[in-house]
PDB file of C-alpha atoms in Angstrom:
ATOM      1  CA  MET A 269     -42.423  -7.591  72.361  1.00  0.00           C
ATOM      2  CA  LYS A 270     -44.370  -8.178  69.156  1.00  0.00           C
ATOM      3  CA  ARG A 271     -43.118  -4.894  67.714  1.00  0.00           C
ATOM      4  CA  MET A 272     -39.569  -5.722  68.759  1.00  0.00           C
ATOM      5  CA  ARG A 273     -39.742  -9.061  66.962  1.00  0.00           C
ATOM      6  CA  VAL A 274     -40.814  -7.236  63.808  1.00  0.00           C
ATOM      7  CA  VAL A 275     -38.371  -4.307  64.011  1.00  0.00           C
ATOM      8  CA  LEU A 276     -35.272  -5.950  65.469  1.00  0.00           C
ATOM      9  CA  PRO A 277     -34.401  -8.472  62.698  1.00  0.00           C
ATOM     10  CA  PRO A 278     -34.115  -5.905  59.848  1.00  0.00           C
ATOM     11  CA  VAL A 279     -32.117  -3.568  62.113  1.00  0.00           C
ATOM     12  CA  VAL A 280     -29.679  -6.340  62.979  1.00  0.00           C
ATOM     13  CA  VAL A 281     -29.367  -7.406  59.350  1.00  0.00           C
ATOM     14  CA  GLY A 282     -28.736  -3.788  58.332  1.00  0.00           C
ATOM     15  CA  LEU A 283     -25.998  -3.325  60.930  1.00  0.00           C
ATOM     16  CA  VAL A 284     -24.336  -6.589  59.919  1.00  0.00           C
ATOM     17  CA  ALA A 285     -24.476  -5.562  56.261  1.00  0.00           C
ATOM     18  CA  LEU A 286     -22.876  -2.187  57.039  1.00  0.00           C
ATOM     19  CA  ALA A 287     -20.125  -3.853  59.081  1.00  0.00           C
ATOM     20  CA  ALA A 288     -19.429  -6.302  56.242  1.00  0.00           C
ATOM     21  CA  TRP A 289     -19.402  -3.425  53.747  1.00  0.00           C
ATOM     22  CA  GLN A 290     -16.921  -1.459  55.883  1.00  0.00           C
ATOM     23  CA  ALA A 291     -14.650  -4.465  56.342  1.00  0.00           C
ATOM     24  CA  THR A 292     -14.744  -5.354  52.641  1.00  0.00           C
ATOM     25  CA  VAL A 293     -13.766  -1.845  51.554  1.00  0.00           C
ATOM     26  CA  THR A 294     -11.109  -1.410  54.243  1.00  0.00           C
ATOM     27  CA  LEU A 295      -9.444  -4.810  54.021  1.00  0.00           C
ATOM     28  CA  GLY A 296      -9.843  -5.126  50.260  1.00  0.00           C
ATOM     29  CA  ARG A 297      -8.546  -1.592  49.679  1.00  0.00           C
ATOM     30  CA  ILE A 298     -11.349  -0.858  47.243  1.00  0.00           C
ATOM     31  CA  ALA A 299     -10.992   2.534  45.553  1.00  0.00           C
ATOM     32  CA  PRO A 300     -13.548   5.179  46.642  1.00  0.00           C
ATOM     33  CA  PHE A 301     -14.747   5.711  43.084  1.00  0.00           C
ATOM     34  CA  ILE A 302     -15.745   2.033  42.964  1.00  0.00           C
ATOM     35  CA  LEU A 303     -17.330   1.788  46.400  1.00  0.00           C
ATOM     36  CA  PRO A 304     -16.821   4.277  49.276  1.00  0.00           C
ATOM     37  CA  ALA A 305     -16.786   2.977  52.827  1.00  0.00           C
ATOM     38  CA  PRO A 306     -19.868   3.580  54.980  1.00  0.00           C
ATOM     39  CA  SER A 307     -17.730   5.613  57.379  1.00  0.00           C
ATOM     40  CA  GLU A 308     -16.776   8.018  54.582  1.00  0.00           C
ATOM     41  CA  ILE A 309     -20.373   8.273  53.425  1.00  0.00           C
ATOM     42  CA  GLY A 310     -21.486   8.936  57.000  1.00  0.00           C
ATOM     43  CA  SER A 311     -18.892  11.678  57.427  1.00  0.00           C
ATOM     44  CA  GLU A 312     -20.034  13.331  54.201  1.00  0.00           C
ATOM     45  CA  PHE A 313     -23.669  12.991  55.251  1.00  0.00           C
ATOM     46  CA  VAL A 314     -22.995  14.846  58.504  1.00  0.00           C
ATOM     47  CA  GLU A 315     -20.918  17.499  56.732  1.00  0.00           C
ATOM     48  CA  GLN A 316     -23.492  18.003  53.973  1.00  0.00           C
ATOM     49  CA  ARG A 317     -26.568  17.656  56.177  1.00  0.00           C
ATOM     50  CA  ALA A 318     -27.778  21.207  55.485  1.00  0.00           C
ATOM     51  CA  ASN A 319     -27.427  20.777  51.712  1.00  0.00           C
ATOM     52  CA  ILE A 320     -29.067  17.333  51.881  1.00  0.00           C
ATOM     53  CA  TRP A 321     -31.955  18.783  53.853  1.00  0.00           C
ATOM     54  CA  HIS A 322     -32.631  21.577  51.366  1.00  0.00           C
ATOM     55  CA  ALA A 323     -32.254  19.219  48.393  1.00  0.00           C
ATOM     56  CA  ALA A 324     -34.607  16.723  50.042  1.00  0.00           C
ATOM     57  CA  LEU A 325     -37.203  19.471  50.508  1.00  0.00           C
ATOM     58  CA  ALA A 326     -37.040  20.319  46.795  1.00  0.00           C
ATOM     59  CA  SER A 327     -37.266  16.694  45.672  1.00  0.00           C
ATOM     60  CA  GLY A 328     -39.883  15.952  48.310  1.00  0.00           C
ATOM     61  CA  ALA A 329     -42.100  18.792  47.076  1.00  0.00           C
ATOM     62  CA  ASN A 330     -41.984  17.434  43.523  1.00  0.00           C
ATOM     63  CA  ALA A 331     -42.646  13.897  44.730  1.00  0.00           C
ATOM     64  CA  LEU A 332     -45.537  14.999  46.964  1.00  0.00           C
ATOM     65  CA  VAL A 333     -47.293  17.032  44.265  1.00  0.00           C
ATOM     66  CA  GLY A 334     -46.872  14.212  41.748  1.00  0.00           C
ATOM     67  CA  LEU A 335     -48.045  11.612  44.255  1.00  0.00           C
ATOM     68  CA  ILE A 336     -51.185  13.527  45.199  1.00  0.00           C
ATOM     69  CA  GLY A 337     -52.024  14.528  41.630  1.00  0.00           C
ATOM     70  CA  GLY A 338     -51.387  11.107  40.130  1.00  0.00           C
ATOM     71  CA  SER A 339     -53.286   9.337  42.915  1.00  0.00           C
ATOM     72  CA  VAL A 340     -56.349  11.592  42.650  1.00  0.00           C
ATOM     73  CA  VAL A 341     -56.522  11.116  38.874  1.00  0.00           C
ATOM     74  CA  ALA A 342     -56.000   7.352  39.252  1.00  0.00           C
ATOM     75  CA  ILE A 343     -58.801   7.011  41.822  1.00  0.00           C
ATOM     76  CA  LEU A 344     -61.230   9.090  39.746  1.00  0.00           C
ATOM     77  CA  VAL A 345     -60.478   7.109  36.593  1.00  0.00           C
ATOM     78  CA  ALA A 346     -60.836   3.852  38.544  1.00  0.00           C
ATOM     79  CA  LEU A 347     -64.234   4.975  39.876  1.00  0.00           C
ATOM     80  CA  ALA A 348     -65.414   5.750  36.349  1.00  0.00           C
ATOM     81  CA  ALA A 349     -63.951   2.518  34.965  1.00  0.00           C
ATOM     82  CA  SER A 350     -65.624   0.436  37.662  1.00  0.00           C
ATOM     83  CA  ARG A 351     -68.994   1.855  36.656  1.00  0.00           C
ATOM     84  CA  TRP A 352     -68.625   1.624  32.863  1.00  0.00           C
ATOM     85  CA  ARG A 353     -67.101  -1.613  31.646  1.00  0.00           C
ATOM     86  CA  PRO A 354     -66.140  -0.298  28.158  1.00  0.00           C
ATOM     87  CA  LEU A 355     -64.110   2.441  29.844  1.00  0.00           C
ATOM     88  CA  SER A 356     -62.468  -0.181  32.037  1.00  0.00           C
ATOM     89  CA  GLU A 357     -61.453  -2.284  29.064  1.00  0.00           C
ATOM     90  CA  ALA A 358     -60.086   0.782  27.264  1.00  0.00           C
ATOM     91  CA  SER A 359     -58.296   2.362  30.231  1.00  0.00           C
ATOM     92  CA  ILE A 360     -56.272  -0.636  31.399  1.00  0.00           C
ATOM     93  CA  PRO A 361     -54.150  -0.854  28.200  1.00  0.00           C
ATOM     94  CA  PHE A 362     -53.505   2.897  28.325  1.00  0.00           C
ATOM     95  CA  ALA A 363     -52.485   2.628  31.989  1.00  0.00           C
ATOM     96  CA  ALA A 364     -50.112  -0.212  31.091  1.00  0.00           C
ATOM     97  CA  VAL A 365     -48.572   1.911  28.336  1.00  0.00           C
ATOM     98  CA  ALA A 366     -48.081   4.795  30.774  1.00  0.00           C
ATOM     99  CA  ASN A 367     -46.448   2.413  33.245  1.00  0.00           C
ATOM    100  CA  ALA A 368     -44.076   1.152  30.542  1.00  0.00           C
ATOM    101  CA  LEU A 369     -42.807   4.642  29.684  1.00  0.00           C
ATOM    102  CA  PRO A 370     -39.165   4.880  30.853  1.00  0.00           C
ATOM    103  CA  ILE A 371     -38.314   7.878  33.018  1.00  0.00           C
ATOM    104  CA  ILE A 372     -35.008   8.404  31.199  1.00  0.00           C
ATOM    105  CA  ALA A 373     -36.936   8.917  27.949  1.00  0.00           C
ATOM    106  CA  LEU A 374     -39.885  10.841  29.351  1.00  0.00           C
ATOM    107  CA  ALA A 375     -38.051  13.353  31.553  1.00  0.00           C
ATOM    108  CA  PRO A 376     -35.893  14.982  28.816  1.00  0.00           C
ATOM    109  CA  ILE A 377     -38.926  15.344  26.525  1.00  0.00           C
ATOM    110  CA  LEU A 378     -41.003  17.056  29.208  1.00  0.00           C
ATOM    111  CA  ASN A 379     -38.054  19.267  30.192  1.00  0.00           C
ATOM    112  CA  ASN A 380     -37.899  20.583  26.632  1.00  0.00           C
ATOM    113  CA  MET A 381     -41.618  21.400  26.731  1.00  0.00           C
ATOM    114  CA  PHE A 382     -41.297  23.759  29.728  1.00  0.00           C
ATOM    115  CA  GLU A 383     -38.920  26.414  31.006  1.00  0.00           C
ATOM    116  CA  THR A 384     -35.677  25.296  32.607  1.00  0.00           C
ATOM    117  CA  THR A 385     -36.761  26.907  35.881  1.00  0.00           C
ATOM    118  CA  SER A 386     -40.066  24.997  35.994  1.00  0.00           C
ATOM    119  CA  SER A 387     -40.718  22.031  38.272  1.00  0.00           C
ATOM    120  CA  ILE A 388     -43.755  20.942  36.255  1.00  0.00           C
ATOM    121  CA  PRO A 389     -41.869  18.315  34.162  1.00  0.00           C
ATOM    122  CA  ARG A 390     -40.628  16.480  37.248  1.00  0.00           C
ATOM    123  CA  ARG A 391     -44.039  16.539  38.832  1.00  0.00           C
ATOM    124  CA  LEU A 392     -45.645  15.258  35.659  1.00  0.00           C
ATOM    125  CA  VAL A 393     -43.140  12.410  35.490  1.00  0.00           C
ATOM    126  CA  THR A 394     -43.897  11.530  39.103  1.00  0.00           C
ATOM    127  CA  GLY A 395     -47.646  11.669  38.505  1.00  0.00           C
ATOM    128  CA  ILE A 396     -47.397   9.365  35.481  1.00  0.00           C
ATOM    129  CA  VAL A 397     -45.310   6.844  37.422  1.00  0.00           C
ATOM    130  CA  VAL A 398     -47.696   6.955  40.389  1.00  0.00           C
ATOM    131  CA  PHE A 399     -50.849   6.555  38.275  1.00  0.00           C
ATOM    132  CA  PHE A 400     -50.520   2.870  37.368  1.00  0.00           C
ATOM    133  CA  PRO A 401     -50.170   1.153  40.790  1.00  0.00           C
ATOM    134  CA  VAL A 402     -52.899   3.308  42.347  1.00  0.00           C
ATOM    135  CA  PHE A 403     -55.262   2.836  39.397  1.00  0.00           C
ATOM    136  CA  VAL A 404     -54.842  -0.942  39.134  1.00  0.00           C
ATOM    137  CA  ASN A 405     -55.200  -1.597  42.856  1.00  0.00           C
ATOM    138  CA  THR A 406     -58.142   0.788  43.253  1.00  0.00           C
ATOM    139  CA  LEU A 407     -59.975  -0.716  40.284  1.00  0.00           C
ATOM    140  CA  ARG A 408     -59.484  -4.198  41.692  1.00  0.00           C
ATOM    141  CA  GLY A 409     -60.850  -3.119  45.062  1.00  0.00           C
ATOM    142  CA  LEU A 410     -63.853  -1.391  43.508  1.00  0.00           C
ATOM    143  CA  ARG A 411     -64.771  -4.615  41.745  1.00  0.00           C
ATOM    144  CA  GLU A 412     -64.610  -6.650  44.973  1.00  0.00           C
ATOM    145  CA  VAL A 413     -68.135  -5.918  46.155  1.00  0.00           C
ATOM    146  CA  ASP A 414     -70.111  -8.285  48.390  1.00  0.00           C
ATOM    147  CA  PRO A 415     -73.282  -9.357  46.503  1.00  0.00           C
ATOM    148  CA  ILE A 416     -75.334  -8.771  49.663  1.00  0.00           C
ATOM    149  CA  HIS A 417     -74.216  -5.135  49.777  1.00  0.00           C
ATOM    150  CA  ARG A 418     -75.008  -4.735  46.087  1.00  0.00           C
ATOM    151  CA  GLU A 419     -78.520  -6.125  46.525  1.00  0.00           C
ATOM    152  CA  LEU A 420     -79.117  -3.948  49.589  1.00  0.00           C
ATOM    153  CA  MET A 421     -78.179  -0.742  47.746  1.00  0.00           C
ATOM    154  CA  HIS A 422     -80.326  -1.773  44.777  1.00  0.00           C
ATOM    155  CA  SER A 423     -83.250  -2.303  47.118  1.00  0.00           C
ATOM    156  CA  TYR A 424     -82.749   1.276  48.314  1.00  0.00           C
ATOM    157  CA  ALA A 425     -82.734   2.459  44.662  1.00  0.00           C
ATOM    158  CA  ALA A 426     -79.309   4.012  45.219  1.00  0.00           C
ATOM    159  CA  SER A 427     -77.723   5.755  42.254  1.00  0.00           C
ATOM    160  CA  GLY A 428     -74.474   4.525  40.759  1.00  0.00           C
ATOM    161  CA  TRP A 429     -72.382   7.268  42.353  1.00  0.00           C
ATOM    162  CA  THR A 430     -74.098   6.811  45.719  1.00  0.00           C
ATOM    163  CA  PHE A 431     -73.324   3.106  45.539  1.00  0.00           C
ATOM    164  CA  ALA A 432     -69.696   3.938  44.696  1.00  0.00           C
ATOM    165  CA  ALA A 433     -69.364   6.466  47.531  1.00  0.00           C
ATOM    166  CA  LYS A 434     -71.131   4.385  50.206  1.00  0.00           C
ATOM    167  CA  VAL A 435     -70.039   0.836  49.316  1.00  0.00           C
ATOM    168  CA  ARG A 436     -67.436   0.549  46.574  1.00  0.00           C
ATOM    169  CA  LEU A 437     -64.906   3.128  47.724  1.00  0.00           C
ATOM    170  CA  PRO A 438     -64.984   2.338  51.495  1.00  0.00           C
ATOM    171  CA  GLY A 439     -64.647  -1.365  50.696  1.00  0.00           C
ATOM    172  CA  ALA A 440     -61.785  -0.641  48.308  1.00  0.00           C
ATOM    173  CA  LEU A 441     -59.728   1.355  50.831  1.00  0.00           C
ATOM    174  CA  PRO A 442     -57.357  -1.550  51.642  1.00  0.00           C
ATOM    175  CA  TYR A 443     -56.611  -1.887  47.925  1.00  0.00           C
ATOM    176  CA  VAL A 444     -56.243   1.874  47.517  1.00  0.00           C
ATOM    177  CA  PHE A 445     -53.658   2.025  50.264  1.00  0.00           C
ATOM    178  CA  THR A 446     -51.829  -0.955  48.832  1.00  0.00           C
ATOM    179  CA  GLY A 447     -51.407   1.082  45.661  1.00  0.00           C
ATOM    180  CA  LEU A 448     -50.461   4.183  47.629  1.00  0.00           C
ATOM    181  CA  ARG A 449     -47.771   2.323  49.550  1.00  0.00           C
ATOM    182  CA  GLN A 450     -46.228   1.220  46.273  1.00  0.00           C
ATOM    183  CA  ALA A 451     -46.650   4.681  44.749  1.00  0.00           C
ATOM    184  CA  SER A 452     -45.112   6.528  47.721  1.00  0.00           C
ATOM    185  CA  SER A 453     -41.680   5.014  47.129  1.00  0.00           C
ATOM    186  CA  LEU A 454     -42.014   5.211  43.342  1.00  0.00           C
ATOM    187  CA  ALA A 455     -42.816   8.926  43.620  1.00  0.00           C
ATOM    188  CA  VAL A 456     -39.492   9.669  45.294  1.00  0.00           C
ATOM    189  CA  ILE A 457     -37.573   7.514  42.804  1.00  0.00           C
ATOM    190  CA  ALA A 458     -39.274   9.231  39.857  1.00  0.00           C
ATOM    191  CA  ALA A 459     -38.701  12.719  41.256  1.00  0.00           C
ATOM    192  CA  VAL A 460     -35.008  12.083  41.910  1.00  0.00           C
ATOM    193  CA  VAL A 461     -34.323  10.360  38.570  1.00  0.00           C
ATOM    194  CA  ALA A 462     -36.167  13.104  36.659  1.00  0.00           C
ATOM    195  CA  GLU A 463     -33.707  15.606  38.128  1.00  0.00           C
ATOM    196  CA  TYR A 464     -30.836  13.909  36.311  1.00  0.00           C
ATOM    197  CA  PHE A 465     -31.922  15.458  33.003  1.00  0.00           C
ATOM    198  CA  GLY A 466     -31.633  19.197  33.481  1.00  0.00           C
ATOM    199  CA  GLY A 467     -33.886  21.817  34.994  1.00  0.00           C
ATOM    200  CA  LEU A 468     -33.524  23.335  38.428  1.00  0.00           C
ATOM    201  CA  GLN A 469     -30.368  22.186  40.213  1.00  0.00           C
ATOM    202  CA  THR A 470     -31.908  22.154  43.667  1.00  0.00           C
ATOM    203  CA  GLY A 471     -32.963  18.533  44.212  1.00  0.00           C
ATOM    204  CA  LEU A 472     -31.215  15.368  45.292  1.00  0.00           C
ATOM    205  CA  GLY A 473     -30.895  13.998  41.761  1.00  0.00           C
ATOM    206  CA  SER A 474     -29.000  17.010  40.462  1.00  0.00           C
ATOM    207  CA  ARG A 475     -26.742  17.002  43.539  1.00  0.00           C
ATOM    208  CA  ILE A 476     -25.931  13.327  42.995  1.00  0.00           C
ATOM    209  CA  THR A 477     -24.952  13.867  39.351  1.00  0.00           C
ATOM    210  CA  SER A 478     -22.965  17.003  40.223  1.00  0.00           C
ATOM    211  CA  ALA A 479     -20.992  15.253  42.971  1.00  0.00           C
ATOM    212  CA  ALA A 480     -20.303  12.244  40.751  1.00  0.00           C
ATOM    213  CA  ALA A 481     -19.138  14.524  37.914  1.00  0.00           C
ATOM    214  CA  PHE A 482     -16.541  16.055  40.255  1.00  0.00           C
ATOM    215  CA  THR A 483     -15.493  12.538  41.451  1.00  0.00           C
ATOM    216  CA  ALA A 484     -16.782  13.328  44.951  1.00  0.00           C
ATOM    217  CA  TYR A 485     -18.221   9.846  45.282  1.00  0.00           C
ATOM    218  CA  PRO A 486     -18.705   9.747  49.072  1.00  0.00           C
ATOM    219  CA  ARG A 487     -20.671  12.989  48.752  1.00  0.00           C
ATOM    220  CA  ALA A 488     -22.756  11.503  45.934  1.00  0.00           C
ATOM    221  CA  TRP A 489     -23.511   8.471  48.104  1.00  0.00           C
ATOM    222  CA  ALA A 490     -24.444  10.803  50.983  1.00  0.00           C
ATOM    223  CA  PHE A 491     -27.111  12.368  48.775  1.00  0.00           C
ATOM    224  CA  VAL A 492     -28.230   8.863  47.786  1.00  0.00           C
ATOM    225  CA  VAL A 493     -28.709   8.112  51.486  1.00  0.00           C
ATOM    226  CA  GLY A 494     -30.767  11.304  51.723  1.00  0.00           C
ATOM    227  CA  ALA A 495     -32.964  10.048  48.875  1.00  0.00           C
ATOM    228  CA  CYS A 496     -33.413   6.705  50.660  1.00  0.00           C
ATOM    229  CA  LEU A 497     -34.451   8.465  53.861  1.00  0.00           C
ATOM    230  CA  LEU A 498     -36.883  10.643  51.916  1.00  0.00           C
ATOM    231  CA  GLY A 499     -38.477   7.549  50.385  1.00  0.00           C
ATOM    232  CA  LEU A 500     -38.736   5.992  53.840  1.00  0.00           C
ATOM    233  CA  VAL A 501     -40.478   9.110  55.176  1.00  0.00           C
ATOM    234  CA  PHE A 502     -43.013   8.954  52.337  1.00  0.00           C
ATOM    235  CA  TYR A 503     -43.653   5.263  52.940  1.00  0.00           C
ATOM    236  CA  LEU A 504     -44.071   5.607  56.719  1.00  0.00           C
ATOM    237  CA  THR A 505     -46.353   8.620  56.263  1.00  0.00           C
ATOM    238  CA  THR A 506     -48.549   6.530  53.960  1.00  0.00           C
ATOM    239  CA  LEU A 507     -48.713   3.800  56.605  1.00  0.00           C
ATOM    240  CA  LEU A 508     -49.733   6.377  59.218  1.00  0.00           C
ATOM    241  CA  ILE A 509     -52.493   7.780  56.999  1.00  0.00           C
ATOM    242  CA  GLU A 510     -53.712   4.239  56.363  1.00  0.00           C
ATOM    243  CA  ARG A 511     -53.969   3.590  60.091  1.00  0.00           C
ATOM    244  CA  LEU A 512     -55.889   6.831  60.613  1.00  0.00           C
ATOM    245  CA  ALA A 513     -58.224   6.129  57.689  1.00  0.00           C
ATOM    246  CA  MET A 514     -58.906   2.535  58.747  1.00  0.00           C
ATOM    247  CA  PRO A 515     -58.593   2.293  62.529  1.00  0.00           C
ATOM    248  CA  TYR A 516     -60.693  -0.856  62.437  1.00  0.00           C
ATOM    249  CA  ARG A 517     -57.855  -2.557  60.594  1.00  0.00           C
ATOM    250  CA  ALA A 518     -55.213  -1.384  63.046  1.00  0.00           C
ATOM    251  CA  ARG A 519     -52.201  -3.624  62.678  1.00  0.00           C
ATOM    252  CA  LEU A 520     -48.495  -3.449  62.073  1.00  0.00           C
ATOM    253  CA  ILE A 521     -48.080  -3.392  58.273  1.00  0.00           C
ATOM    254  CA  THR A 522     -44.843  -4.846  57.019  1.00  0.00           C
TER     255      THR A 522
END
């Protein structure tokens, strides 16, 4: 019953929103190029399901590689920054600058630096976007150390890295996964948007721009739905990994 109370309200709201959308388009006679009806988008989604699946695999691979790479780098930099305060003070401004870089400016530049058949630019864009939320949250968690634990490890003459591995990082896991939850959705957004600017035409982003260019707007929206579902899969997978990594904090995360 507790799970139903959590899951049911957003499902009901979503269904009501779709019904209102359908009625608005149908009764208002809104042109498809302005806003297609959900029924048309659903029909296109079913018809294009094979293409959406293959495009989602391509975009998902880029998002996954960027997410893993950016998260690993962010955690390592956060570990180093938590140990050396000068590095912490220097790294935070650089992380903020990286977070402020717009994808629409970064993706074309990286595409020109590599071959048109390379997926590296999209993965780099995703990694850069992922870095900031994981780094900031991990660094905050690494700094939240109980003084009793600090004194205990000092009494054992533990080295800095031992202290980080045994106390700092396990205690920072809730913060790490907070950053990862944010980064999981951002990774999909970055991967899809980066595909708008050339390169391999195999992902969801390139399919969206291609369908829109040929005025096939319901088809474009169907690929947008595929991107939304891909982002949801990434987010739910992150929640599952969090539950497995911290069974002692087992709870329904909203």
